[in-house]
């Protein structure tokens, strides 16, 4: 029998469309920073770097966060014992209102966030979705990825910029907390009132809101990349306004009829073409009058016709995307040559993603160990470890599409060096953690 779980979700009404373009990505960066500890003042609990994950895991729970164009969300899931629920609410409220952002931690967070941006830059479906979104709403941005931003933007974020953003947007009247699970409404309200205790701020006139002006005619943009042999497409439409609940429900019903079941109107004929379409509706702007974006993500060999008719004028607009279901012999031979040509590059990219992930975990582990070890480690040893961390982070800052096999070898050597220099540190930190339990 599964243990009942309770979810604590807090939604902040801010995201990528609440940023100026020179700071594109600061919402996502701020989300990362909230996991790096709290001050422990004003009645909030004190959390060190890594404590959010560690304390939630000790309760048998799970935590994560996500940044979107108009919303940033934080979730904690814990077994439904009363003490777990209260502890989780204490952790999340401290993150929302008592985050400590030292200059040192802001600088350290540049690396993992920039690594994410480099990783996303190789993902063609994400690039296609961003292009469609920017075209649909006339968004003029220097960032390929609206949410993640640019590497140079992130590297220019300092303590003042991220604290200004945090104080401006993370306010009680700009967030909603939802609790679901084995808890009564009265108990939930009482716990939230006790822990989410910041007063509302009246002056929110300085917040940034992206101007979202939907296009009036169809725009098509093709993206050709040597990094994939598959075909994908994204179609985007402007949907109901955020305040129009009636039309939002109607849209969800239409999408469910067309795509929601294995035998639905569009899913059935697509099976014969070995093709899939993923529809989604999401909030793009934070204002009530902003339209929600409707996207259709289509994989290879697909045929899709989407049409819209104005019931007053009878005018209809449609767009059809097709792909041939049969390749000629020449096309097959060319595909084989392409596959051979890019096989080594694909293997390098696969290895790179694995190594990047392992390296990020190692850096995170070592930095947490440095926090927990305190004065139990010699200054010279600590200096060497920090130098090895910096060397590894520098290697990982290079864009994935620019890396070669020799770069991978350098990263592996740097990881080996860091593992060697931090072995004693990690042992000391683990012993200290065990002693605290």
XYZ file of N, CA and C in Angstrom, residues 269-398:
390
model
N -6.111 8.600 -37.076
C -5.427 8.557 -38.382
C -3.913 8.732 -38.291
N -3.437 9.370 -37.228
C -1.996 9.585 -37.096
C -1.245 8.293 -36.787
N -1.934 7.322 -36.197
C -1.284 6.045 -35.884
C -0.713 5.397 -37.138
N -1.457 5.484 -38.247
C -1.012 4.876 -39.505
C 0.257 5.540 -40.025
N 0.502 6.772 -39.617
C 1.667 7.515 -40.091
C 2.817 7.482 -39.081
N 2.630 6.727 -38.001
C 3.640 6.640 -36.948
C 4.044 8.039 -36.469
N 3.023 8.860 -36.243
C 3.239 10.261 -35.917
C 2.458 10.626 -34.664
N 2.967 11.601 -33.953
C 2.303 12.018 -32.723
C 2.239 13.538 -32.661
N 1.167 14.055 -32.097
C 1.006 15.487 -31.886
C 0.714 15.724 -30.419
N 1.459 16.651 -29.819
C 1.262 17.001 -28.415
C 0.696 18.422 -28.329
N -0.612 18.549 -28.011
C -1.170 19.896 -27.828
C -0.933 20.388 -26.409
N -0.803 21.691 -26.236
C -0.676 22.250 -24.892
C -1.214 23.669 -24.873
N -1.672 24.072 -23.701
C -2.144 25.443 -23.482
C -1.390 25.974 -22.274
N -0.784 27.137 -22.399
C -0.002 27.669 -21.278
C -0.171 29.180 -21.173
N 0.098 29.658 -19.980
C 0.005 31.080 -19.685
C 1.292 31.763 -20.121
N 1.186 32.755 -20.998
C 2.384 33.416 -21.510
C 2.626 34.765 -20.845
N 1.555 35.467 -20.502
C 1.684 36.769 -19.844
C 0.982 36.762 -18.501
N 1.401 37.653 -17.602
C 0.853 37.675 -16.242
C -0.397 38.538 -16.118
N -0.731 39.327 -17.138
C -1.892 40.209 -17.053
C -3.181 39.466 -17.393
N -4.329 39.858 -16.810
C -5.606 39.181 -17.089
C -6.000 39.218 -18.554
N -5.574 40.273 -19.276
C -5.961 40.418 -20.686
C -5.026 39.693 -21.651
N -3.923 39.163 -21.157
C -3.004 38.422 -22.038
C -3.645 37.118 -22.490
N -3.480 36.807 -23.793
C -3.994 35.547 -24.306
C -3.081 34.383 -23.945
N -3.677 33.229 -23.682
C -2.884 32.029 -23.440
C -2.451 31.450 -24.782
N -1.279 30.817 -24.796
C -0.739 30.298 -26.052
C -1.117 28.827 -26.221
N -1.595 28.499 -27.423
C -1.936 27.117 -27.777
C -0.870 26.621 -28.743
N -0.208 25.526 -28.416
C 0.823 24.985 -29.301
C 0.533 23.535 -29.655
N 0.934 23.159 -30.861
C 0.877 21.776 -31.319
C 2.292 21.377 -31.723
N 2.874 20.453 -31.009
C 4.215 19.947 -31.324
C 4.070 18.642 -32.070
N 4.663 18.594 -33.268
C 4.463 17.464 -34.175
C 5.797 16.791 -34.445
N 5.822 15.453 -34.372
C 7.080 14.767 -34.656
C 7.151 14.396 -36.135
N 8.108 13.551 -36.504
C 8.411 13.251 -37.908
C 7.289 12.531 -38.635
N 7.261 12.697 -39.972
C 6.324 12.012 -40.868
C 4.866 12.354 -40.592
N 4.609 13.574 -40.097
C 3.244 13.917 -39.713
C 2.501 14.718 -40.760
N 1.185 14.626 -40.714
C 0.316 15.464 -41.522
C -0.687 16.098 -40.573
N -0.776 17.385 -40.586
C -1.716 18.058 -39.701
C -2.338 19.230 -40.429
N -3.637 19.327 -40.327
C -4.330 20.505 -40.835
C -5.112 21.112 -39.680
N -4.814 22.346 -39.358
C -5.523 23.056 -38.302
C -6.220 24.236 -38.945
N -7.520 24.359 -38.717
C -8.257 25.457 -39.334
C -9.049 26.214 -38.283
N -9.337 27.473 -38.582
C -10.138 28.311 -37.691
C -11.127 29.101 -38.534
N -12.389 29.114 -38.125
C -13.420 29.816 -38.883
C -14.058 30.900 -38.015
N -14.171 32.101 -38.569
C -14.872 33.185 -37.900
C -16.371 32.967 -38.108
N -17.119 32.743 -37.023
C -18.536 32.402 -37.144
C -19.368 33.579 -37.650
N -18.865 34.801 -37.533
C -19.616 35.966 -38.023
C -19.431 36.163 -39.515
N -18.188 36.026 -39.996
C -17.909 36.308 -41.409
C -17.856 35.040 -42.256
N -17.673 33.890 -41.627
C -17.556 32.647 -42.375
C -16.185 32.439 -42.966
N -15.252 33.369 -42.751
C -13.902 33.235 -43.290
C -13.130 32.169 -42.525
N -12.341 31.400 -43.245
C -11.596 30.302 -42.627
C -10.126 30.397 -43.011
N -9.245 30.151 -42.073
C -7.812 30.098 -42.322
C -7.314 28.733 -41.881
N -6.408 28.151 -42.638
C -5.884 26.840 -42.246
C -4.423 26.742 -42.632
N -3.738 25.847 -41.982
C -2.347 25.560 -42.294
C -2.163 24.051 -42.297
N -1.495 23.532 -43.294
C -1.269 22.099 -43.405
C 0.219 21.819 -43.438
N 0.655 20.865 -42.634
C 2.048 20.410 -42.630
C 2.064 18.968 -43.070
N 2.880 18.643 -44.064
C 2.938 17.272 -44.555
C 4.369 16.778 -44.592
N 4.510 15.465 -44.538
C 5.813 14.833 -44.701
C 5.614 13.541 -45.476
N 6.497 13.254 -46.422
C 6.350 12.056 -47.233
C 6.516 10.800 -46.399
N 5.643 9.791 -46.641
C 5.765 8.549 -45.891
C 6.590 7.516 -46.658
N 7.132 7.890 -47.809
C 7.964 6.974 -48.567
C 9.189 7.723 -49.084
N 10.371 7.166 -48.849
C 11.607 7.779 -49.314
C 12.083 7.063 -50.569
N 12.671 7.830 -51.475
C 13.243 7.221 -52.675
C 14.539 6.502 -52.317
N 15.034 5.654 -53.234
C 16.296 4.945 -52.973
C 17.437 5.927 -52.757
N 17.445 6.999 -53.550
C 18.508 7.997 -53.420
C 18.452 8.678 -52.057
N 17.228 8.965 -51.591
C 17.068 9.596 -50.283
C 17.511 8.659 -49.167
N 17.225 7.367 -49.325
C 17.639 6.387 -48.319
C 19.159 6.312 -48.244
N 19.812 6.259 -49.420
C 21.274 6.207 -49.451
C 21.886 7.462 -48.849
N 21.269 8.619 -49.134
C 21.769 9.871 -48.567
C 21.609 9.884 -47.049
N 20.469 9.345 -46.562
C 20.235 9.283 -45.121
C 21.270 8.408 -44.432
N 21.655 7.305 -45.097
C 22.670 6.414 -44.534
C 24.012 7.133 -44.454
N 24.352 7.874 -45.537
C 25.611 8.625 -45.539
C 25.605 9.690 -44.446
N 24.455 10.371 -44.289
C 24.338 11.392 -43.239
C 24.502 10.775 -41.864
N 23.876 9.601 -41.684
C 23.968 8.930 -40.382
C 25.411 8.559 -40.062
N 26.131 8.069 -41.068
C 27.536 7.713 -40.857
C 28.376 8.954 -40.558
N 28.059 10.043 -41.287
C 28.833 11.275 -41.128
C 28.686 11.847 -39.719
N 27.465 11.773 -39.200
C 27.200 12.396 -37.902
C 27.238 11.414 -36.738
N 27.532 10.136 -37.011
C 27.523 9.134 -35.943
C 28.501 9.486 -34.829
N 29.737 9.862 -35.234
C 30.737 10.171 -34.211
C 30.347 11.432 -33.440
N 29.752 12.426 -34.156
C 29.316 13.643 -33.486
C 28.189 13.347 -32.492
N 27.248 12.460 -32.906
C 26.147 12.090 -32.017
C 26.665 11.396 -30.772
N 27.658 10.527 -30.939
C 28.221 9.817 -29.798
C 28.936 10.787 -28.860
N 29.631 11.762 -29.448
C 30.299 12.768 -28.622
C 29.279 13.565 -27.820
N 28.166 13.957 -28.473
C 27.131 14.709 -27.767
C 26.498 13.876 -26.655
N 26.284 12.577 -26.930
C 25.694 11.711 -25.912
C 26.623 11.613 -24.705
N 27.902 11.391 -24.984
C 28.867 11.296 -23.895
C 28.965 12.621 -23.145
N 28.905 13.726 -23.903
C 29.012 15.046 -23.294
C 27.877 15.286 -22.297
N 26.651 14.936 -22.676
C 25.508 15.141 -21.790
C 25.665 14.332 -20.512
N 26.180 13.089 -20.651
C 26.400 12.247 -19.478
C 27.464 12.852 -18.574
N 28.582 13.273 -19.188
C 29.686 13.842 -18.419
C 29.266 15.163 -17.770
N 28.532 16.008 -18.496
C 28.061 17.282 -17.932
C 27.196 17.041 -16.695
N 26.296 16.070 -16.816
C 25.420 15.762 -15.690
C 26.220 15.268 -14.490
N 27.173 14.356 -14.745
C 28.003 13.824 -13.653
C 28.857 14.930 -13.021
N 29.383 15.815 -13.867
C 30.230 16.898 -13.367
C 29.421 17.870 -12.511
N 28.196 18.194 -12.955
C 27.342 19.110 -12.188
C 27.014 18.517 -10.817
N 26.730 17.210 -10.791
C 26.441 16.541 -9.521
C 27.662 16.575 -8.604
N 28.843 16.367 -9.188
C 30.074 16.364 -8.394
C 30.320 17.742 -7.786
N 30.173 18.798 -8.605
C 30.386 20.159 -8.108
C 29.404 20.476 -6.984
N 28.143 20.107 -7.190
C 27.115 20.361 -6.174
C 27.452 19.624 -4.877
N 27.889 18.367 -5.000
C 28.238 17.558 -3.824
C 29.406 18.181 -3.063
N 30.432 18.604 -3.793
C 31.621 19.171 -3.153
C 31.293 20.504 -2.481
N 30.510 21.360 -3.153
C 30.164 22.652 -2.561
C 29.318 22.473 -1.300
N 28.415 21.483 -1.305
C 27.651 21.181 -0.095
C 28.564 20.682 1.017
N 29.541 19.846 0.639
C 30.482 19.310 1.625
C 31.309 20.434 2.251
N 31.694 21.412 1.436
C 32.443 22.555 1.963
C 31.623 23.313 3.004
N 30.313 23.415 2.750
C 29.433 24.113 3.685
C 29.325 23.363 5.008
N 29.193 22.027 4.929
C 28.975 21.228 6.135
C 30.267 20.950 6.910
N 31.399 20.964 6.234
C 32.654 20.610 6.903
C 33.122 21.693 7.869
N 32.808 22.945 7.554
C 33.197 24.034 8.439
C 34.702 24.130 8.602
N 35.160 24.220 9.863
C 36.580 24.406 10.154
C 37.334 23.088 10.320
N 36.673 21.988 9.992
C 37.319 20.685 10.170
C 38.257 20.345 9.019
N 38.433 21.268 8.092
C 39.315 21.028 6.947
C 40.372 22.133 6.896
N 41.597 21.754 6.565
C 42.719 22.704 6.529
C 42.524 23.745 5.428
N 43.049 24.956 5.664
C 42.903 26.037 4.685
C 43.532 25.700 3.344
N 44.713 25.072 3.363
C 45.408 24.727 2.116
C 44.596 23.725 1.310
N 44.025 22.748 2.013
C 43.207 21.731 1.342
C 41.950 22.371 0.750
N 41.342 23.268 1.524
C 40.144 23.962 1.055
C 40.442 24.809 -0.183
N 41.598 25.479 -0.172
C 42.002 26.310 -1.306
C 42.180 25.468 -2.565
N 42.801 24.278 -2.417
C 43.018 23.390 -3.565
C 41.690 22.908 -4.133
N 40.757 22.552 -3.245
C 39.445 22.072 -3.689
C 38.717 23.156 -4.467
N 38.725 24.384 -3.943
C 38.053 25.487 -4.635
C 38.676 25.757 -5.993
N 40.002 25.611 -6.076
C 40.692 25.792 -7.349
C 40.278 24.717 -8.350
N 40.144 23.469 -7.878
C 39.735 22.369 -8.755
C 38.286 22.524 -9.210
N 37.424 23.023 -8.324
C 36.022 23.286 -8.688
C 35.963 24.343 -9.789
N 36.715 25.418 -9.609
C 36.725 26.506 -10.597
C 37.238 26.024 -11.950
N 38.267 25.157 -11.934
C 38.836 24.633 -13.181
C 37.814 23.786 -13.932
N 37.067 22.956 -13.194
C 36.051 22.118 -13.825
C 34.912 22.971 -14.374
N 34.483 23.954 -13.610
C 33.396 24.830 -14.071
C 33.792 25.596 -15.327
N 35.030 26.013 -15.400
C 35.507 26.745 -16.585
C 35.428 25.871 -17.831
N 35.799 24.604 -17.706
C 35.742 23.681 -18.843
C 34.299 23.467 -19.304
N 33.373 23.442 -18.355
C 31.975 23.171 -18.685
C 31.246 24.379 -19.253
N 31.861 25.549 -19.223
C 31.226 26.746 -19.756
C 31.232 26.777 -21.279
N 32.071 25.945 -21.894
C 32.144 25.909 -23.360
C 30.854 25.341 -23.920
